[in-house]
Tab-separated table of C-alpha atoms in Angstrom:
chain	number	residue	atom	x	y	z
A	1	UNK	CA	-0.195	-0.100	0.428
A	2	UNK	CA	1.451	3.585	-1.049
A	3	UNK	CA	0.960	5.514	1.629
A	4	UNK	CA	1.204	8.796	-0.014
A	5	UNK	CA	-0.165	8.700	-3.031
A	6	UNK	CA	-0.733	10.810	-6.505
A	7	UNK	CA	-1.737	10.931	-9.750
A	8	UNK	CA	-1.108	11.619	-12.314
A	9	UNK	CA	2.382	10.955	-11.749
A	10	UNK	CA	2.412	12.968	-15.379
A	11	UNK	CA	0.767	15.660	-17.298
A	12	UNK	CA	1.540	17.057	-20.645
A	13	UNK	CA	-0.550	20.411	-21.385
A	14	UNK	CA	-0.662	23.317	-23.703
A	15	UNK	CA	-0.484	27.114	-22.064
A	16	UNK	CA	-4.137	28.224	-21.400
A	17	UNK	CA	-6.082	24.872	-19.594
A	18	UNK	CA	-6.982	23.879	-16.363
A	19	UNK	CA	-5.683	20.923	-14.928
A	20	UNK	CA	-6.079	19.356	-11.527
A	21	UNK	CA	-3.351	16.705	-9.773
A	22	UNK	CA	-4.446	14.754	-7.318
A	23	UNK	CA	-3.837	13.245	-3.912
A	24	UNK	CA	-4.604	10.341	-1.268
A	25	UNK	CA	-2.933	9.715	1.770
A	26	UNK	CA	-3.435	6.251	4.053
A	27	UNK	CA	-1.482	7.238	7.292
A	28	UNK	CA	-5.037	9.140	9.251
A	29	UNK	CA	-2.481	11.749	9.328
A	30	UNK	CA	-4.280	15.477	9.915
A	31	UNK	CA	-1.869	17.064	8.262
A	32	UNK	CA	-1.326	17.320	4.188
A	33	UNK	CA	0.737	20.294	2.007
A	34	UNK	CA	1.891	20.825	-1.617
A	35	UNK	CA	5.217	21.403	-1.810
A	36	UNK	CA	7.026	22.698	-5.697
A	37	UNK	CA	10.032	21.822	-7.648
A	38	UNK	CA	11.261	23.815	-10.409
A	39	UNK	CA	13.781	23.180	-12.599
A	40	UNK	CA	16.447	23.518	-10.372
A	41	UNK	CA	15.552	20.785	-7.514
A	42	UNK	CA	14.843	23.775	-5.169
A	43	UNK	CA	11.807	22.467	-2.980
A	44	UNK	CA	9.182	25.121	-1.446
A	45	UNK	CA	6.224	24.856	0.537
A	46	UNK	CA	2.603	25.979	-1.569
A	47	UNK	CA	-0.100	24.641	1.156
A	48	UNK	CA	-1.120	23.018	3.662
A	49	UNK	CA	-4.345	21.633	4.945
A	50	UNK	CA	-4.872	20.536	8.977
A	51	UNK	CA	-7.638	18.669	9.113
A	52	UNK	CA	-9.001	20.269	5.672
A	53	UNK	CA	-8.482	23.972	7.358
A	54	UNK	CA	-6.072	25.974	5.089
A	55	UNK	CA	-2.191	26.587	7.656
A	56	UNK	CA	-0.120	27.903	4.974
A	57	UNK	CA	-0.819	30.192	2.020
A	58	UNK	CA	2.850	30.977	0.756
A	59	UNK	CA	2.588	33.482	-2.499
A	60	UNK	CA	1.435	31.494	-4.398
A	61	UNK	CA	-0.953	33.037	-7.574
A	62	UNK	CA	-4.406	32.580	-6.751
A	63	UNK	CA	-4.180	30.115	-10.395
A	64	UNK	CA	-3.534	27.896	-7.694
A	65	UNK	CA	-6.534	26.436	-5.551
A	66	UNK	CA	-5.805	23.639	-3.074
A	67	UNK	CA	-9.482	21.473	-2.281
A	68	UNK	CA	-9.213	19.316	0.546
A	69	UNK	CA	-12.648	17.523	0.980
A	70	UNK	CA	-11.238	15.059	3.834
A	71	UNK	CA	-8.353	15.066	5.659
A	72	UNK	CA	-6.923	11.801	3.814
A	73	UNK	CA	-7.788	14.116	0.825
A	74	UNK	CA	-5.869	17.105	-0.540
A	75	UNK	CA	-6.056	18.339	-4.032
A	76	UNK	CA	-4.623	20.688	-6.122
A	77	UNK	CA	-6.100	22.548	-9.129
A	78	UNK	CA	-4.378	25.513	-11.680
A	79	UNK	CA	-5.919	26.792	-13.812
A	80	UNK	CA	-4.504	29.067	-16.757
A	81	UNK	CA	-1.320	27.165	-16.563
A	82	UNK	CA	1.726	28.983	-17.433
A	83	UNK	CA	4.952	28.276	-19.229
A	84	UNK	CA	6.039	28.602	-15.838
A	85	UNK	CA	4.035	26.359	-14.476
A	86	UNK	CA	6.243	23.250	-14.820
A	87	UNK	CA	7.447	21.978	-12.992
A	88	UNK	CA	7.438	18.231	-10.286
A	89	UNK	CA	4.983	18.774	-7.925
A	90	UNK	CA	5.020	16.916	-5.130
A	91	UNK	CA	2.316	15.692	-1.991
A	92	UNK	CA	3.461	15.371	1.494
A	93	UNK	CA	1.509	14.412	4.773
A	94	UNK	CA	3.087	14.047	8.320
A	95	UNK	CA	0.854	13.808	11.612
A	96	UNK	CA	-0.126	17.599	13.367
A	97	UNK	CA	2.158	20.077	11.487
A	98	UNK	CA	5.326	17.775	11.406
A	99	UNK	CA	5.660	16.461	15.477
A	100	UNK	CA	7.731	16.608	16.794
A	101	UNK	CA	10.263	15.408	14.429
A	102	UNK	CA	9.864	17.542	11.595
A	103	UNK	CA	9.056	14.233	9.208
A	104	UNK	CA	7.010	14.616	6.577
A	105	UNK	CA	5.749	12.169	4.407
A	106	UNK	CA	6.017	12.434	0.175
A	107	UNK	CA	4.677	11.375	-2.561
A	108	UNK	CA	6.119	10.254	-5.818
A	109	UNK	CA	5.278	13.777	-7.147
A	110	UNK	CA	3.776	14.210	-9.962
A	111	UNK	CA	5.837	15.972	-13.133
A	112	UNK	CA	4.099	18.501	-14.694
A	113	UNK	CA	4.381	20.116	-18.561
A	114	UNK	CA	3.187	23.462	-20.148
A	115	UNK	CA	3.764	23.231	-23.588
B	1	UNK	CA	18.261	35.156	6.597
B	2	UNK	CA	16.492	31.340	5.816
B	3	UNK	CA	18.949	30.179	3.359
B	4	UNK	CA	20.406	27.515	3.493
B	5	UNK	CA	23.593	27.164	2.022
B	6	UNK	CA	24.424	22.986	1.243
B	7	UNK	CA	28.385	22.563	-0.309
B	8	UNK	CA	28.859	20.670	-2.661
B	9	UNK	CA	26.264	21.613	-4.731
B	10	UNK	CA	26.508	17.653	-6.758
B	11	UNK	CA	29.396	15.351	-6.389
B	12	UNK	CA	30.836	12.269	-7.975
B	13	UNK	CA	33.155	9.757	-6.514
B	14	UNK	CA	33.633	5.400	-6.730
B	15	UNK	CA	31.608	3.261	-4.730
B	16	UNK	CA	32.809	2.695	-1.262
B	17	UNK	CA	33.845	5.851	-1.224
B	18	UNK	CA	33.455	8.314	1.773
B	19	UNK	CA	31.158	11.392	1.405
B	20	UNK	CA	30.770	14.635	3.520
B	21	UNK	CA	28.184	17.733	2.894
B	22	UNK	CA	27.132	20.341	4.185
B	23	UNK	CA	24.567	23.174	5.169
B	24	UNK	CA	25.065	26.083	6.649
B	25	UNK	CA	22.865	29.243	7.609
B	26	UNK	CA	22.889	32.733	8.495
B	27	UNK	CA	20.405	32.579	11.164
B	28	UNK	CA	20.465	29.683	14.481
B	29	UNK	CA	18.022	26.821	14.281
B	30	UNK	CA	16.378	24.454	16.106
B	31	UNK	CA	16.538	21.587	14.978
B	32	UNK	CA	18.241	20.630	11.423
B	33	UNK	CA	16.790	17.964	8.761
B	34	UNK	CA	17.831	15.665	6.450
B	35	UNK	CA	16.076	14.210	3.744
B	36	UNK	CA	17.649	11.937	0.789
B	37	UNK	CA	15.488	11.858	-2.796
B	38	UNK	CA	15.435	9.392	-4.813
B	39	UNK	CA	15.489	9.435	-8.650
B	40	UNK	CA	12.047	9.124	-9.540
B	41	UNK	CA	10.712	9.633	-5.759
B	42	UNK	CA	9.383	11.988	-3.063
B	43	UNK	CA	12.153	12.821	-0.057
B	44	UNK	CA	12.300	10.721	2.698
B	45	UNK	CA	13.419	11.645	6.404
B	46	UNK	CA	16.872	10.079	7.241
B	47	UNK	CA	18.107	12.226	10.254
B	48	UNK	CA	16.351	14.677	12.656
B	49	UNK	CA	18.750	16.677	14.958
B	50	UNK	CA	17.271	18.489	17.492
B	51	UNK	CA	20.419	20.233	19.779
B	52	UNK	CA	24.109	21.736	19.537
B	53	UNK	CA	27.078	19.315	19.317
B	54	UNK	CA	24.053	16.483	18.288
B	55	UNK	CA	25.607	13.636	16.709
B	56	UNK	CA	23.263	10.964	15.348
B	57	UNK	CA	23.492	7.775	13.043
B	58	UNK	CA	21.342	6.325	10.980
B	59	UNK	CA	23.351	3.372	9.616
B	60	UNK	CA	26.099	4.375	7.609
B	61	UNK	CA	25.271	8.300	7.955
B	62	UNK	CA	25.909	10.831	10.252
B	63	UNK	CA	24.561	14.137	10.942
B	64	UNK	CA	25.948	16.907	13.348
B	65	UNK	CA	24.321	20.185	14.858
B	66	UNK	CA	26.635	22.275	13.996
B	67	UNK	CA	28.079	23.942	17.545
B	68	UNK	CA	27.012	27.113	16.738
B	69	UNK	CA	23.438	26.107	15.136
B	70	UNK	CA	24.038	27.501	12.403
B	71	UNK	CA	25.499	24.500	10.214
B	72	UNK	CA	25.313	20.694	9.662
B	73	UNK	CA	27.408	18.371	8.419
B	74	UNK	CA	26.025	14.839	5.811
B	75	UNK	CA	29.118	12.240	5.654
B	76	UNK	CA	28.389	8.564	3.797
B	77	UNK	CA	31.339	6.358	4.971
B	78	UNK	CA	31.687	3.229	2.379
B	79	UNK	CA	29.360	4.408	-0.397
B	80	UNK	CA	27.086	1.871	-1.712
B	81	UNK	CA	25.737	2.508	-5.643
B	82	UNK	CA	21.823	3.037	-3.467
B	83	UNK	CA	23.579	6.205	-2.291
B	84	UNK	CA	22.095	7.918	-5.768
B	85	UNK	CA	20.130	10.328	-4.858
B	86	UNK	CA	19.180	14.021	-3.713
B	87	UNK	CA	20.544	14.553	-0.041
B	88	UNK	CA	18.369	17.626	0.895
B	89	UNK	CA	19.256	19.742	4.647
B	90	UNK	CA	15.927	21.465	5.583
B	91	UNK	CA	14.999	23.253	8.860
B	92	UNK	CA	11.372	23.472	10.093
B	93	UNK	CA	9.124	26.824	10.871
B	94	UNK	CA	8.853	27.935	14.852
B	95	UNK	CA	4.946	28.215	15.982
B	96	UNK	CA	3.081	25.551	15.214
B	97	UNK	CA	3.790	25.887	11.047
B	98	UNK	CA	6.386	22.491	12.530
B	99	UNK	CA	5.254	21.317	8.903
B	100	UNK	CA	7.301	24.187	7.107
B	101	UNK	CA	10.239	23.110	5.600
B	102	UNK	CA	12.641	25.407	4.132
B	103	UNK	CA	14.854	22.713	2.185
B	104	UNK	CA	18.302	23.685	1.251
B	105	UNK	CA	19.579	23.605	-2.981
B	106	UNK	CA	20.505	19.736	-2.645
B	107	UNK	CA	23.379	18.467	-3.645
B	108	UNK	CA	24.186	15.610	-6.326
B	109	UNK	CA	25.450	12.458	-5.495
B	110	UNK	CA	27.113	9.888	-8.148
B	111	UNK	CA	28.337	6.939	-6.723
B	112	UNK	CA	30.176	5.494	-9.761
B	113	UNK	CA	30.646	1.178	-9.595
């Protein structure tokens, strides 16, 4: 069983389109995240939800809208895709906002390519 | 002030060699984390450090929390091909946002058999 699973793993689309990435965790964690990894492998947090409530919203364009229907799921919808949105998007989860160790459990990533 | 600088950016070594990498910052931290990202996978926590001067091992990996609280080191002994990947240092935000991690730029490790 995969602990944090994301779909799709690969996504190729045209500029201007709208796309979604889904994430599910079966670890029973309270908190879920979206991180973005750019072409230089730099990882940066985008959003964090704790028990369906948004708690971290970094300076991300409002074309990006996360949605958490329940604490096991956190989806990311992106409107009007731009070339600069091309990246690998990682979903992650943790127990109680990083718990005592700061351990986040990451999914395998969703590689988005905008043409 | 919150930026983490990792060195080296990449390493090419022979199997069996030892590896050393470090992470520095201008700010004082209370926690240092080391993650590894295998090719095509998400990062996985290797070692977490909580006290200045702390030395912690995880198999062939050893990490130290610098005494000044502004740096950390990760050593890998007797490298093997599966050590290939990107190693990230990270710090976590204080307050209630422990899950908000700031990552270093990463050290890309290549191990030749």
